[in-house]
Coordinates of C-alpha atoms and ligand atoms in Angstrom, one line a residue:
X1 CA 73.6 112.8 140.0
X2 CA 72.5 113.1 143.6
X3 CA 72.4 116.5 145.2
X4 CA 74.2 115.3 148.3
X5 CA 77.2 114.1 146.2
X6 CA 77.6 117.5 144.6
X7 CA 77.2 119.3 147.9
X8 CA 79.8 117.2 149.6
X9 CA 82.3 118.2 146.9
X10 CA 81.6 121.9 147.4
X11 CA 81.6 122.6 151.1
X12 CA 82.3 126.3 150.5
X13 CA 78.7 126.8 149.3
X14 CA 77.8 126.5 153.0
X15 CA 80.8 127.7 154.8
X16 CA 81.9 130.4 152.4
X17 CA 85.5 129.2 152.4
X18 CA 87.7 126.3 151.5
X19 CA 88.8 124.0 154.3
X20 CA 92.4 125.2 155.0
X21 CA 93.5 121.5 155.2
X22 CA 92.7 121.3 151.5
X23 CA 93.7 124.8 150.4
X24 CA 97.2 124.6 151.9
X25 CA 99.0 127.8 152.6
X26 CA 102.2 127.0 150.6
X27 CA 101.7 128.1 147.0
X28 CA 103.6 126.3 144.2
X29 CA 105.0 128.4 141.3
X30 CA 102.4 126.8 139.1
X31 CA 99.6 128.3 141.2
X32 CA 100.7 131.8 140.3
X33 CA 101.1 130.8 136.6
X34 CA 97.5 129.5 136.4
X35 CA 96.1 132.4 138.4
X36 CA 97.2 134.8 135.7
X37 CA 94.8 133.1 133.3
X38 CA 91.7 132.8 135.4
X39 CA 90.1 135.7 133.6
X40 CA 90.7 134.3 130.1
X41 CA 88.1 132.2 128.4
X42 CA 90.1 129.1 127.4
X43 CA 90.1 125.9 129.3
X44 CA 93.0 125.5 131.8
X45 CA 94.4 122.0 132.0
X46 CA 96.5 121.1 134.9
X47 CA 98.4 117.8 134.4
X48 CA 101.1 115.9 136.1
X49 CA 102.2 112.9 138.1
X50 CA 99.9 111.7 140.9
X51 CA 100.7 113.3 144.3
X52 CA 102.5 116.3 143.0
X53 CA 99.8 118.8 144.2
X54 CA 97.2 119.3 141.4
X55 CA 94.2 119.0 143.6
X56 CA 95.8 121.3 146.2
X57 CA 96.4 123.9 143.5
X58 CA 92.7 123.6 142.6
X59 CA 91.6 124.2 146.1
X60 CA 93.9 127.1 146.5
X61 CA 92.5 128.7 143.3
X62 CA 89.0 128.2 144.5
X63 CA 89.8 129.8 147.8
X64 CA 91.4 132.7 146.0
X65 CA 88.4 133.1 143.7
X66 CA 85.8 133.2 146.5
X67 CA 87.9 135.5 148.7
X68 CA 88.3 138.0 145.8
X69 CA 85.9 137.9 143.0
X70 CA 83.3 135.1 143.0
X71 CA 80.3 134.1 145.0
X72 CA 81.1 130.7 146.6
X73 CA 78.2 129.2 144.7
X74 CA 79.7 130.4 141.5
X75 CA 82.4 127.7 141.9
X76 CA 81.6 124.1 141.1
X77 CA 84.1 121.3 141.8
X78 CA 83.9 117.7 141.0
X79 CA 86.5 114.9 141.2
X80 CA 86.3 111.8 139.1
X81 CA 89.0 110.1 141.1
X82 CA 86.7 108.0 143.2
X83 CA 83.3 109.0 141.9
X84 CA 81.9 108.4 138.5
X85 CA 79.7 110.8 136.6
X86 CA 79.1 112.6 133.4
X87 CA 79.5 116.3 133.0
X88 CA 75.9 116.8 131.9
X89 CA 74.6 115.2 135.0
X90 CA 76.9 117.2 137.2
X91 CA 75.9 120.5 135.6
X92 CA 72.2 119.6 135.8
X93 CA 72.5 118.8 139.5
X94 CA 74.3 122.1 140.0
X95 CA 71.5 123.9 138.2
X96 CA 68.8 122.2 140.3
X97 CA 70.6 123.4 143.4
X98 CA 71.4 127.0 142.5
X99 CA 69.4 127.7 139.4
X100 CA 71.9 130.1 137.8
X101 CA 71.8 131.4 134.3
X102 CA 74.9 129.9 132.9
X103 CA 74.8 132.2 129.9
X104 CA 74.7 135.3 132.0
X105 CA 77.0 134.4 134.9
X106 CA 80.6 133.5 135.1
X107 CA 80.7 130.1 136.8
X108 CA 84.0 128.4 137.4
X109 CA 83.9 124.6 136.9
X110 CA 86.8 122.6 138.3
X111 CA 86.9 119.0 137.1
X112 CA 89.6 116.9 138.8
X113 CA 91.1 113.7 137.3
X114 CA 88.8 114.2 134.3
X115 CA 90.5 111.5 132.2
X116 CA 88.5 109.0 134.3
X117 CA 85.2 110.3 132.9
X118 CA 84.3 108.7 129.6
X119 CA 83.9 111.0 126.6
X120 CA 84.9 114.0 128.7
X121 CA 86.4 115.8 125.8
X122 CA 83.2 116.0 123.8
X123 CA 81.2 117.0 126.9
X124 CA 83.6 119.8 127.8
X125 CA 83.6 121.0 124.3
X126 CA 79.9 121.1 124.1
X127 CA 79.5 123.3 127.2
X128 CA 82.5 125.4 126.3
X129 CA 81.0 126.2 123.0
X130 CA 77.5 126.7 124.2
X131 CA 78.2 128.8 127.3
X132 CA 81.0 131.3 126.7
X133 CA 80.9 132.6 130.2
X134 CA 81.8 129.3 131.8
X135 CA 85.4 128.9 132.9
X136 CA 86.7 125.3 132.9
X137 CA 89.7 124.2 134.9
X138 CA 90.4 120.5 134.4
X139 CA 93.1 118.3 135.8
X140 CA 94.5 114.8 135.2
X141 CA 97.2 112.5 136.2
X142 CA 97.8 111.2 132.7
X143 CA 98.6 113.3 129.6
X144 CA 95.1 114.4 128.8
X145 CA 95.7 115.4 125.3
X146 CA 98.0 112.7 124.1
X147 CA 95.2 111.0 122.2
X148 CA 94.9 112.4 118.8
X149 CA 91.1 112.5 119.0
X150 CA 91.2 114.6 122.2
X151 CA 93.6 117.0 120.7
X152 CA 91.5 117.5 117.7
X153 CA 88.2 117.9 119.7
X154 CA 89.6 120.6 121.9
X155 CA 92.0 122.2 119.5
X156 CA 92.5 125.8 120.2
X157 CA 90.5 125.8 123.4
X158 CA 93.0 124.5 126.0
X159 CA 96.0 125.9 127.7
X160 CA 98.0 123.2 129.5
X161 CA 100.1 123.5 132.6
X162 CA 102.3 120.7 133.8
X163 CA 102.7 120.4 137.5
X164 CA 105.9 118.6 138.4
X165 CA 107.3 117.6 141.8
X166 CA 108.9 120.4 143.8
X167 CA 111.8 122.2 142.3
X168 CA 114.8 122.8 144.5
X169 CA 113.8 126.4 144.7
X170 CA 110.3 125.5 145.9
X171 CA 111.9 122.9 148.3
X172 CA 113.9 125.6 150.0
X173 CA 111.0 128.0 150.1
X174 CA 108.8 125.3 151.6
X175 CA 111.5 124.7 154.3
X176 CA 111.7 128.4 155.0
X177 CA 115.3 128.5 153.8
X178 CA 116.6 131.7 152.2
X179 CA 118.5 131.2 149.0
X180 CA 121.2 133.5 150.3
X181 CA 122.1 131.2 153.3
X182 CA 125.6 129.7 153.4
X183 CA 126.0 126.9 151.0
X184 CA 128.3 124.5 152.8
X185 CA 126.5 124.3 156.1
X186 CA 122.9 124.9 155.2
X187 CA 122.2 124.5 151.5
X188 CA 124.5 121.6 150.7
X189 CA 122.9 119.0 153.0
X190 CA 119.5 120.0 151.7
X191 CA 120.7 119.7 148.1
X192 CA 122.1 116.2 148.7
X193 CA 118.8 115.2 150.3
X194 CA 116.8 116.7 147.4
X195 CA 118.9 115.0 144.7
X196 CA 118.6 111.6 146.5
X197 CA 115.0 111.7 147.5
X198 CA 113.3 114.0 145.0
X199 CA 110.5 116.5 145.4
X200 CA 107.2 114.8 146.4
X201 CA 105.8 117.1 149.1
X202 CA 104.5 114.4 151.4
X203 CA 107.9 112.7 151.7
X204 CA 109.5 115.8 153.2
X205 CA 108.3 115.0 156.7
X206 CA 108.7 111.2 156.6
X207 CA 111.1 109.9 159.2
X208 CA 113.1 107.2 157.5
X209 CA 113.7 105.2 154.4
X210 CA 111.1 102.6 155.2
X211 CA 108.4 105.2 155.5
X212 CA 109.6 106.8 152.3
X213 CA 109.7 103.7 150.3
X214 CA 106.3 102.6 151.6
X215 CA 104.8 105.9 150.6
X216 CA 106.3 106.2 147.1
X217 CA 105.9 102.5 146.4
X218 CA 102.3 102.2 147.5
X219 CA 100.7 105.6 147.1
X220 CA 102.4 106.8 144.0
X221 CA 103.8 103.9 141.9
X222 CA 101.4 101.1 142.7
X223 CA 98.4 103.3 142.4
X224 CA 99.5 104.5 139.0
X225 CA 100.6 101.1 137.7
X226 CA 97.8 98.9 139.0
X227 CA 94.9 101.4 139.0
X228 CA 95.3 104.5 136.9
X229 CA 97.0 103.1 133.9
X230 CA 94.8 100.0 133.5
X231 CA 91.7 102.2 133.9
X232 CA 92.4 104.1 130.7
X233 CA 94.6 101.7 128.7
X234 CA 94.3 98.1 127.9
X235 CA 97.2 96.3 129.5
X236 CA 97.6 92.6 130.2
X237 CA 100.6 92.8 132.5
X238 CA 100.9 95.7 134.9
X239 CA 103.7 93.9 136.7
X240 CA 105.8 94.2 133.6
X241 CA 105.2 98.0 133.6
X242 CA 106.7 98.0 137.0
X243 CA 109.7 96.0 135.8
X244 CA 110.3 98.5 133.1
X245 CA 110.0 101.4 135.4
X246 CA 112.4 99.9 137.9
X247 CA 114.9 99.2 135.1
X248 CA 114.7 102.9 133.9
X249 CA 114.8 104.2 137.5
X250 CA 117.9 102.3 138.4
X251 CA 119.6 103.1 135.0
X252 CA 118.6 106.8 134.6
X253 CA 119.4 108.0 131.1
X254 CA 119.5 104.5 129.7
X255 CA 119.2 104.1 125.9
X256 CA 115.9 102.5 125.1
X257 CA 116.3 99.8 122.4
X258 CA 113.0 98.2 121.9
X259 CA 114.5 95.3 120.0
X260 CA 116.9 94.2 122.7
X261 CA 114.3 94.8 125.5
X262 CA 112.0 92.6 123.5
X263 CA 114.6 89.8 123.5
X264 CA 115.5 90.4 127.1
X265 CA 112.0 90.1 128.4
X266 CA 110.5 87.8 125.7
X267 CA 107.8 90.3 124.9
X268 CA 106.7 91.7 121.5
X269 CA 108.5 94.8 120.5
X270 CA 105.2 96.7 120.1
X271 CA 104.3 95.7 123.7
X272 CA 107.5 97.2 125.0
X273 CA 106.9 100.3 123.0
X274 CA 103.3 100.7 124.3
X275 CA 104.3 100.1 127.8
X276 CA 107.1 102.6 127.7
X277 CA 104.6 105.2 126.3
X278 CA 102.2 104.4 129.2
X279 CA 104.9 105.2 131.6
X280 CA 105.6 108.4 129.8
X281 CA 102.0 109.4 129.5
X282 CA 101.5 109.0 133.2
X283 CA 104.5 111.2 133.8
X284 CA 106.7 108.5 135.5
X285 CA 109.4 108.8 132.9
X286 CA 110.6 111.3 130.3
X287 CA 112.2 110.5 127.0
X288 CA 114.9 112.4 125.3
X289 CA 115.6 112.2 121.6
X290 CA 118.9 112.8 119.8
X291 CA 119.4 116.5 118.9
X292 CA 119.4 117.5 115.3
X293 CA 119.7 120.9 113.9
X294 CA 116.5 122.9 113.9
X295 CA 114.6 120.0 115.4
X296 CA 114.9 119.2 119.0
X297 CA 112.4 116.4 119.1
X298 CA 113.9 114.1 116.6
X299 CA 112.7 110.9 115.0
X300 CA 115.8 109.0 115.4
X301 CA 115.1 105.7 117.1
X302 CA 117.2 105.4 120.2
X303 CA 115.9 107.6 122.9
X304 CA 117.1 108.0 126.5
X305 CA 114.8 107.5 129.4
X306 CA 114.8 109.2 132.8
X307 CA 112.5 108.9 135.8
X308 CA 110.7 112.2 136.2
X309 CA 111.7 112.4 139.9
X310 CA 114.6 111.0 141.8
X311 CA 112.2 109.6 144.4
X312 CA 111.4 106.9 141.9
X313 CA 115.1 106.0 141.7
X314 CA 115.5 106.1 145.5
X315 CA 112.6 103.7 145.9
X316 CA 114.5 101.0 144.0
X317 CA 118.1 101.8 144.6
X318 CA 119.5 100.9 148.0
X319 CA 123.1 101.8 147.7
X320 CA 124.0 105.1 146.2
X321 CA 127.7 105.7 145.7
X322 CA 129.3 108.9 144.4
X323 CA 129.2 107.7 140.8
X324 CA 125.6 106.9 141.0
X325 CA 124.8 110.1 142.8
X326 CA 126.3 111.9 139.8
X327 CA 123.8 110.2 137.6
X328 CA 121.0 111.3 139.9
X329 CA 122.3 114.8 139.6
X330 CA 122.0 114.4 135.8
X331 CA 118.3 113.3 136.2
X332 CA 117.6 116.2 138.5
X333 CA 119.1 118.6 135.9
X334 CA 117.2 117.0 133.0
X335 CA 114.0 117.2 134.9
X336 CA 114.5 120.8 136.0
X337 CA 115.2 121.9 132.4
X338 CA 112.3 119.8 131.0
X339 CA 114.9 118.8 128.5
X340 CA 113.7 116.8 125.4
X341 CA 117.0 116.2 123.7
X342 CA 120.5 115.0 124.3
X343 CA 123.3 114.9 121.7
X344 CA 125.3 111.9 120.7
X345 CA 127.9 111.6 118.0
X346 CA 131.4 110.6 118.6
X347 CA 131.0 112.6 121.7
X348 CA 128.0 112.9 124.0
X349 CA 126.3 115.8 125.7
X350 CA 123.7 115.2 128.4
X351 CA 121.2 117.6 127.2
X352 CA 120.5 120.3 124.7
X353 CA 118.2 123.0 126.2
X354 CA 117.0 125.9 124.1
X355 CA 119.8 125.1 121.7
X356 CA 122.5 125.3 124.5
X357 CA 124.5 122.2 125.2
X358 CA 124.5 121.3 128.9
X359 CA 126.8 118.7 130.4
X360 CA 126.7 117.5 134.0
X361 CA 130.1 116.9 135.6
X362 CA 129.4 116.5 139.3
X363 CA 132.9 115.9 140.6
X364 CA 135.8 117.4 142.5
X365 CA 137.8 118.5 139.5
X366 CA 137.0 119.5 136.0
X367 CA 139.8 119.3 133.4
X368 CA 140.2 120.5 129.8
X369 CA 139.0 117.1 128.4
X370 CA 135.7 117.5 130.1
X371 CA 135.0 120.6 127.9
X372 CA 135.4 118.6 124.7
X373 CA 131.9 117.3 124.0
X374 CA 130.3 120.7 124.7
X375 CA 132.9 122.4 122.5
X376 CA 132.3 120.0 119.7
X377 CA 128.6 120.6 119.8
X378 CA 129.1 124.3 119.7
X379 CA 131.4 124.0 116.7
X380 CA 129.2 121.7 114.9
X381 CA 126.0 123.7 115.3
X382 CA 127.5 127.2 115.4
X383 CA 126.6 127.9 119.0
X384 CA 128.5 130.4 121.0
X385 CA 127.5 129.2 124.5
X386 CA 127.7 126.0 126.4
X387 CA 127.2 125.0 130.0
X388 CA 128.8 122.6 132.4
X389 CA 127.1 121.9 135.6
X390 CA 129.7 121.2 138.4
X391 CA 129.9 120.4 142.0
X392 CA 131.9 123.5 142.9
X393 CA 133.7 125.1 140.0
X394 CA 132.4 128.4 138.8
X395 CA 134.2 130.1 135.9
X396 CA 134.0 130.9 132.3
X397 CA 136.3 129.1 129.8
X398 CA 137.0 130.7 126.4
X399 CA 137.1 128.3 123.6
X400 CA 137.6 128.8 119.9
X401 CA 133.9 129.2 119.0
X402 CA 132.6 130.9 122.1
X403 CA 132.5 130.4 125.9
X404 CA 131.6 127.6 128.2
X405 CA 130.2 128.5 131.6
X406 CA 130.9 126.3 134.5
X407 CA 128.1 126.6 137.1
X408 CA 127.7 124.8 140.4
X409 CA 124.7 122.6 140.6
X410 CA 122.9 124.5 143.4
X411 CA 123.3 127.8 141.6
X412 CA 122.0 126.4 138.4
X413 CA 119.0 124.8 140.1
X414 CA 118.2 128.1 141.8
X415 CA 118.6 130.0 138.5
X416 CA 121.5 132.0 140.0
X417 CA 123.4 131.7 136.8
Ligands
ADP1 N1 101.4 123.4 148.2 C1 101.6 122.4 149.0 N2 102.1 122.5 150.2 C2 102.3 121.5 151.1 N3 102.0 120.2 150.8 C3 101.4 120.0 149.6 C4 101.2 121.0 148.6 N4 100.7 120.5 147.5 C5 100.6 119.2 147.8 N5 101.0 118.9 149.1 C6 101.0 117.5 149.7 O1 101.0 116.5 148.7 C7 99.8 115.8 148.8 C8 99.3 115.4 147.5 O2 98.8 116.6 146.9 P1 97.5 116.5 145.9 O3 97.1 117.9 145.6 O4 96.5 115.6 146.4 O5 98.2 115.9 144.6 P2 97.6 115.4 143.2 O6 96.2 116.0 143.1 O7 98.5 115.9 142.2 O8 97.6 113.9 143.3 C9 98.8 116.6 149.7 O9 97.9 115.8 150.4 C10 99.7 117.4 150.5 O10 100.0 116.6 151.7
MG2 MG1 94.4 114.9 143.0

């Protein structure tokens, strides 16, 4: 590894600080979560969709470290996004430059988009086990640990954080809007925009739909589908990945039936299954399983798929009427809760979150019938609490087995329950 390459990645060795255009001033919630674990030994893994802000969080952490507790040369950064290299070479080059005793000194090693480096898990494990003082912070745009082998190699050594697109709370904070401002005039228009267009930070300043669709289409979706995924998985037909993504994005919450998709597209059932899992591993979609008692992630076959951010839906969907907007609200809620289960029986509940059934009813009026599915769930599983997310209604309904809270969407998104 050439010295100049490493030096270029670590400009703070010379200047003593991180370029403020990289360590941006606005801090995501995730930044604070990770910061709490900088002193611990284990490896921090920051994973999430492309363009959500992982590299930015890394630069912010580096800036924090060198402004408070580390010498700038104690921080080593390398990104595998565009440059290839092996960890051994990188650390050797670093040693040639600074000649530190890695057994005696705490050196922070940040490795960005590490999934692009071959055999990274064994390399990291080797250094982690040999040099207890090193602190590794790694990041990746695909689920780093999904592969069984990786999981086993690094078992017990890693703590994973998932960085998602901006939450509504972060979105308001970013726009300098206080949560206490009047709903109708200030918060509601922002909420509508957030539900329609999602939470990718770079889209907030785009001027129109054309710019928006160009950005999400080219810099997020196409890069993942035509470059990132093919780089780590063997796929013959990336165009078909895109077809599946568009199908899910324009039918958020669709039931995924491999057999019928196989017939519809004339592809082998296993291909469909693999492709869906690639979309999932690169954080473009999330899959919910049918709830069963004591086991939220169930094995039952038919799952429901949602895009992980409504920007992906907005990219493909030109006309959004009230009914469809309601479905985008459902996606936003599922994504905020990181839900992994829905419940379907004779009735259907949108999601089950920490054993609480949650149904989204984003409409003018809620009537008694709308409570039924949630109530049935509560009865069946002996739960005392249920939630309905509404457009405006806010009250508590007593039912035989407990109570159902009706909470307006914006309050629920801001945790003002
Ligand atoms: N905390 C933030 N504040 C403002 N903009 C941000 C923030 N995080 C990310 N961004 C914007 O999003 C872009 C993508 O962020 P980046 O950190 O490169 O994402 P990733 O590494 O996950 O692909 C940045 O170039 C920046 O414009
Ligand atoms: Mg990055």
